[in-house]
CSV table of C-alpha atoms in Angstrom, one decimal:
chain,number,residue,atom,x,y,z
A,213,MET,CA,-11.2,-4.7,-14.3
A,214,GLU,CA,-11.7,-1.0,-13.4
A,215,SER,CA,-11.2,0.1,-9.8
A,216,ARG,CA,-14.3,0.7,-7.7
A,217,LEU,CA,-12.8,3.4,-5.5
A,218,LYS,CA,-11.5,6.4,-7.5
A,219,VAL,CA,-10.6,10.1,-6.9
A,220,LEU,CA,-10.5,12.3,-10.0
A,221,GLY,CA,-10.6,9.2,-12.2
A,222,HIS,CA,-7.7,7.4,-10.6
A,223,PRO,CA,-7.8,4.3,-8.3
A,224,VAL,CA,-7.2,5.2,-4.7
A,225,HIS,CA,-5.5,2.0,-3.5
A,226,PRO,CA,-2.3,2.5,-5.6
A,227,MET,CA,-2.1,6.1,-4.5
A,228,LEU,CA,-2.2,5.2,-0.8
A,229,VAL,CA,0.2,2.2,-1.0
A,230,MET,CA,3.4,4.1,-1.5
A,231,PHE,CA,3.2,5.9,1.9
A,232,PRO,CA,3.1,2.9,4.2
A,233,VAL,CA,5.7,1.0,2.1
A,234,ALA,CA,8.1,3.9,2.2
A,235,LEU,CA,7.6,4.6,5.9
A,236,LEU,CA,8.0,1.0,7.0
A,237,VAL,CA,11.1,0.6,4.9
A,238,VAL,CA,12.7,3.8,6.2
A,239,GLY,CA,11.7,2.9,9.7
A,240,THR,CA,13.4,-0.5,9.4
A,241,LEU,CA,16.5,1.1,7.9
A,242,PHE,CA,16.7,3.8,10.6
A,243,ASP,CA,16.4,1.0,13.3
A,244,ILE,CA,19.3,-0.9,11.7
A,245,VAL,CA,21.5,2.3,11.5
A,246,ASP,CA,20.5,3.1,15.1
A,247,THR,CA,21.5,-0.3,16.3
A,248,VAL,CA,24.9,-0.3,14.6
A,249,GLY,CA,25.9,3.0,16.1
A,250,GLY,CA,24.0,5.7,14.3
A,251,PRO,CA,22.6,8.8,16.0
A,252,ASP,CA,20.5,8.2,19.0
A,253,PHE,CA,17.4,10.0,17.6
A,254,LEU,CA,17.0,7.4,14.7
A,255,GLY,CA,15.3,4.9,17.0
A,256,GLU,CA,12.6,7.5,17.9
A,257,VAL,CA,12.2,8.6,14.2
A,258,ALA,CA,11.9,4.9,13.2
A,259,TYR,CA,9.2,4.4,15.8
A,260,TRP,CA,7.2,7.3,14.4
A,261,ASN,CA,7.7,6.1,10.8
A,262,ILE,CA,6.3,2.8,11.8
A,263,THR,CA,3.4,4.4,13.6
A,264,VAL,CA,2.4,6.5,10.5
A,265,GLY,CA,3.2,3.6,8.2
A,266,LEU,CA,0.7,1.4,10.1
A,267,VAL,CA,-2.0,4.0,9.9
A,268,GLY,CA,-1.3,4.4,6.1
A,269,GLY,CA,-1.3,0.7,5.7
A,270,LEU,CA,-4.7,0.4,7.3
A,271,LEU,CA,-6.1,3.1,4.9
A,272,ALA,CA,-4.5,1.4,1.9
A,273,ALA,CA,-6.0,-1.9,3.0
A,274,ALA,CA,-9.4,-0.4,3.3
A,275,ALA,CA,-9.1,1.0,-0.3
A,276,GLY,CA,-7.8,-2.3,-1.6
A,277,THR,CA,-10.7,-4.2,-0.1
A,278,PHE,CA,-13.0,-2.4,-2.5
A,279,ASP,CA,-11.1,-3.7,-5.5
A,280,LEU,CA,-10.6,-7.2,-3.9
A,281,LEU,CA,-14.3,-7.6,-3.5
A,282,ALA,CA,-15.0,-6.7,-7.1
A,283,ILE,CA,-12.7,-9.4,-8.6
A,284,PRO,CA,-14.6,-12.4,-9.8
A,285,THR,CA,-14.1,-15.6,-7.8
A,286,GLY,CA,-12.5,-18.5,-9.6
A,287,THR,CA,-10.0,-16.3,-11.4
A,288,ARG,CA,-6.2,-16.1,-11.1
A,289,ALA,CA,-6.6,-12.5,-10.2
A,290,LYS,CA,-8.7,-13.4,-7.2
A,291,ARG,CA,-6.1,-15.9,-6.0
A,292,VAL,CA,-3.3,-13.5,-6.4
A,293,ALA,CA,-5.3,-10.7,-4.7
A,294,LEU,CA,-6.1,-12.9,-1.7
A,295,THR,CA,-2.4,-13.8,-1.4
A,296,HIS,CA,-1.5,-10.1,-1.7
A,297,ALA,CA,-4.0,-9.1,0.9
A,298,ALA,CA,-2.9,-11.9,3.3
A,299,ALA,CA,0.7,-10.9,3.0
A,300,ASN,CA,-0.2,-7.3,3.7
A,301,VAL,CA,-2.1,-8.3,6.8
A,302,ALA,CA,0.9,-10.3,8.0
A,303,VAL,CA,3.1,-7.2,7.5
A,304,ILE,CA,0.7,-5.0,9.4
A,305,LEU,CA,0.5,-7.5,12.2
A,306,LEU,CA,4.3,-7.9,12.4
A,307,PHE,CA,4.9,-4.1,12.5
A,308,ALA,CA,2.0,-3.6,14.9
A,309,ALA,CA,3.7,-6.1,17.3
A,310,VAL,CA,7.0,-4.2,17.0
A,311,TRP,CA,5.1,-0.9,17.6
A,312,ALA,CA,3.3,-2.3,20.6
A,313,VAL,CA,6.5,-3.5,22.3
A,314,ARG,CA,8.0,0.0,21.8
A,315,LEU,CA,5.0,2.0,22.8
A,316,ASN,CA,5.6,2.1,26.5
A,317,ALA,CA,9.3,1.1,26.6
A,318,ASP,CA,11.8,3.3,28.3
A,319,SER,CA,13.6,3.7,24.9
A,320,ARG,CA,12.0,3.7,21.5
A,321,ALA,CA,15.1,1.9,20.1
A,322,ALA,CA,14.3,-1.4,18.5
A,323,GLY,CA,17.2,-3.8,19.2
A,324,GLY,CA,18.0,-7.2,17.6
A,325,ALA,CA,14.8,-9.2,18.0
A,326,LEU,CA,12.5,-6.4,16.9
A,327,ILE,CA,14.7,-5.6,13.9
A,328,ALA,CA,14.6,-9.3,12.9
A,329,ILE,CA,10.8,-9.1,12.9
A,330,GLU,CA,11.0,-5.9,10.8
A,331,VAL,CA,13.3,-7.6,8.3
A,332,VAL,CA,10.9,-10.5,8.0
A,333,GLY,CA,8.1,-7.9,7.5
A,334,MET,CA,10.2,-6.3,4.8
A,335,ALA,CA,10.7,-9.6,3.0
A,336,ILE,CA,6.9,-10.3,3.1
A,337,LEU,CA,6.3,-6.7,1.9
A,338,GLY,CA,8.6,-7.3,-1.1
A,339,VAL,CA,6.6,-10.3,-2.1
A,340,SER,CA,3.3,-8.5,-1.6
A,341,ALA,CA,4.5,-5.5,-3.7
A,342,TRP,CA,5.4,-7.9,-6.5
A,343,LEU,CA,2.0,-9.5,-6.3
A,344,GLY,CA,0.4,-6.0,-6.4
A,345,GLY,CA,2.3,-5.3,-9.6
A,346,GLU,CA,1.2,-8.6,-11.0
A,347,LEU,CA,-2.4,-7.7,-10.3
A,348,VAL,CA,-2.2,-4.3,-12.1
A,349,ASP,CA,0.4,-5.0,-14.8
A,350,ARG,CA,-0.4,-8.5,-15.8
A,351,LEU,CA,-4.0,-9.0,-14.7
A,352,GLY,CA,-5.4,-5.5,-15.3
A,353,VAL,CA,-6.9,-5.1,-11.8
A,354,GLY,CA,-7.7,-1.4,-11.2
A,355,VAL,CA,-7.1,-0.5,-14.9
A,356,ASP,CA,-9.6,1.8,-16.6
A,357,ARG,CA,-11.5,0.2,-19.5
A,358,GLU,CA,-10.5,3.0,-21.8
A,359,ALA,CA,-6.8,2.7,-20.9
A,360,GLY,CA,-4.4,3.0,-23.8
A,361,LEU,CA,-1.7,5.2,-25.3
A,362,ASP,CA,-4.3,7.7,-26.7
A,363,ALA,CA,-6.9,7.4,-23.9
A,364,PRO,CA,-8.7,10.6,-23.0
A,365,SER,CA,-7.9,12.4,-19.8
A,366,SER,CA,-9.4,10.9,-16.6
A,367,LEU,CA,-10.8,14.3,-15.8
A,368,ARG,CA,-13.1,14.2,-18.8
A,369,PRO,CA,-16.5,12.7,-18.3
A,370,PRO,CA,-17.2,9.4,-20.0
A,371,ALA,CA,-18.7,9.7,-23.5
A,372,ALA,CA,-22.1,8.5,-22.3
A,373,THR,CA,-22.4,11.5,-19.9
A,374,GLN,CA,-21.3,14.2,-22.4
A,375,ARG,CA,-24.1,16.4,-23.7
A,376,ILE,CA,-25.2,16.1,-27.3
A,377,GLY,CA,-23.2,18.5,-29.4
A,378,ASP,CA,-20.1,18.5,-27.2
A,379,VAL,CA,-16.9,18.1,-29.2
A,380,ARG,CA,-14.2,15.8,-28.1
């Protein structure tokens, strides 16, 4: 099933996903290092990683919604996609709660309970990332119909839109 939202022939959702995943993981790691005696600035950096990760996660979710809505109901792909989406919503909500607590706090450092929430969020994110891989690699969601080892460039127009006489 080909993605509905593309830029230069490539699906947008997978392009956006890497940023919030990386930012939330690094934010969690920085919070852990800060808590066990790392440099004081890591709590502040972790807070901003989480902030930008949440914004990126919302953008990735919006792009993913286009593909989710295009998956036919009653398919395994739809069930996996709904589980993937629900897991990602849970991750966003958990990290949004951590962010909200830290927003007006005297210190942006996380501490034990907030780090525990972040670690739970990371576990859910790991499951969701696996589900996303299952959607693309096993179920073909977001994959171009012409995909293959000798597929033409995504920057070339589809054969139907080429002018008569053009040479491939």
